[in-house]
Amino acid sequence: MDFDMILDYEWIVRSVIKKFSGYSDYEDLYQVGMMALMKACKNYKES
């Protein structure tokens, strides 16, 4: 898994969870978003 690629797209996670700024567990949303991003990167097939 390419961690540099994951960090390149971290802005997507932050932009989505910023819509939930009133939510008290912002860190939880960030963690779940990053887990989803890692899964997407792992399953991506460039064909």
GROMACS .gro file of C-alpha atoms in nm:
model
   47
    1MET     CA    1   0.000   0.000   0.000
    2ASP     CA    2   0.140   0.339  -0.099
    3PHE     CA    3   0.110   0.565   0.207
    4ASP     CA    4   0.227   0.869   0.011
    5MET     CA    5  -0.071   0.831  -0.221
    6ILE     CA    6  -0.304   0.804   0.078
    7LEU     CA    7  -0.164   1.123   0.228
    8ASP     CA    8  -0.196   1.298  -0.110
    9TYR     CA    9  -0.572   1.240  -0.094
   10GLU     CA   10  -0.619   1.315   0.276
   11TRP     CA   11  -0.773   1.649   0.176
   12ILE     CA   12  -1.078   1.462   0.047
   13VAL     CA   13  -1.143   1.312   0.391
   14ARG     CA   14  -1.100   1.650   0.559
   15SER     CA   15  -1.333   1.823   0.310
   16VAL     CA   16  -1.609   1.567   0.367
   17ILE     CA   17  -1.592   1.568   0.748
   18LYS     CA   18  -1.577   1.947   0.765
   19LYS     CA   19  -1.950   1.937   0.682
   20PHE     CA   20  -2.000   1.772   1.021
   21SER     CA   21  -1.821   2.041   1.224
   22GLY     CA   22  -2.092   2.032   1.493
   23TYR     CA   23  -2.027   1.665   1.557
   24SER     CA   24  -1.844   1.620   1.886
   25ASP     CA   25  -1.620   1.329   1.780
   26TYR     CA   26  -1.441   1.489   1.485
   27GLU     CA   27  -1.139   1.260   1.535
   28ASP     CA   28  -1.361   0.954   1.500
   29LEU     CA   29  -1.495   1.080   1.168
   30TYR     CA   30  -1.141   1.147   1.049
   31GLN     CA   31  -1.028   0.797   1.149
   32VAL     CA   32  -1.318   0.627   0.971
   33GLY     CA   33  -1.262   0.844   0.664
   34MET     CA   34  -0.893   0.755   0.651
   35MET     CA   35  -0.975   0.386   0.689
   36ALA     CA   36  -1.216   0.414   0.395
   37LEU     CA   37  -0.949   0.594   0.191
   38MET     CA   38  -0.695   0.320   0.267
   39LYS     CA   39  -0.944   0.053   0.162
   40ALA     CA   40  -1.019   0.241  -0.161
   41CYS     CA   41  -0.648   0.271  -0.240
   42LYS     CA   42  -0.594  -0.097  -0.166
   43ASN     CA   43  -0.879  -0.206  -0.396
   44TYR     CA   44  -0.802   0.036  -0.681
   45LYS     CA   45  -0.718  -0.131  -1.009
   46GLU     CA   46  -0.568   0.087  -1.281
   47SER     CA   47  -0.719  -0.082  -1.584
   0.00000   0.00000   0.00000
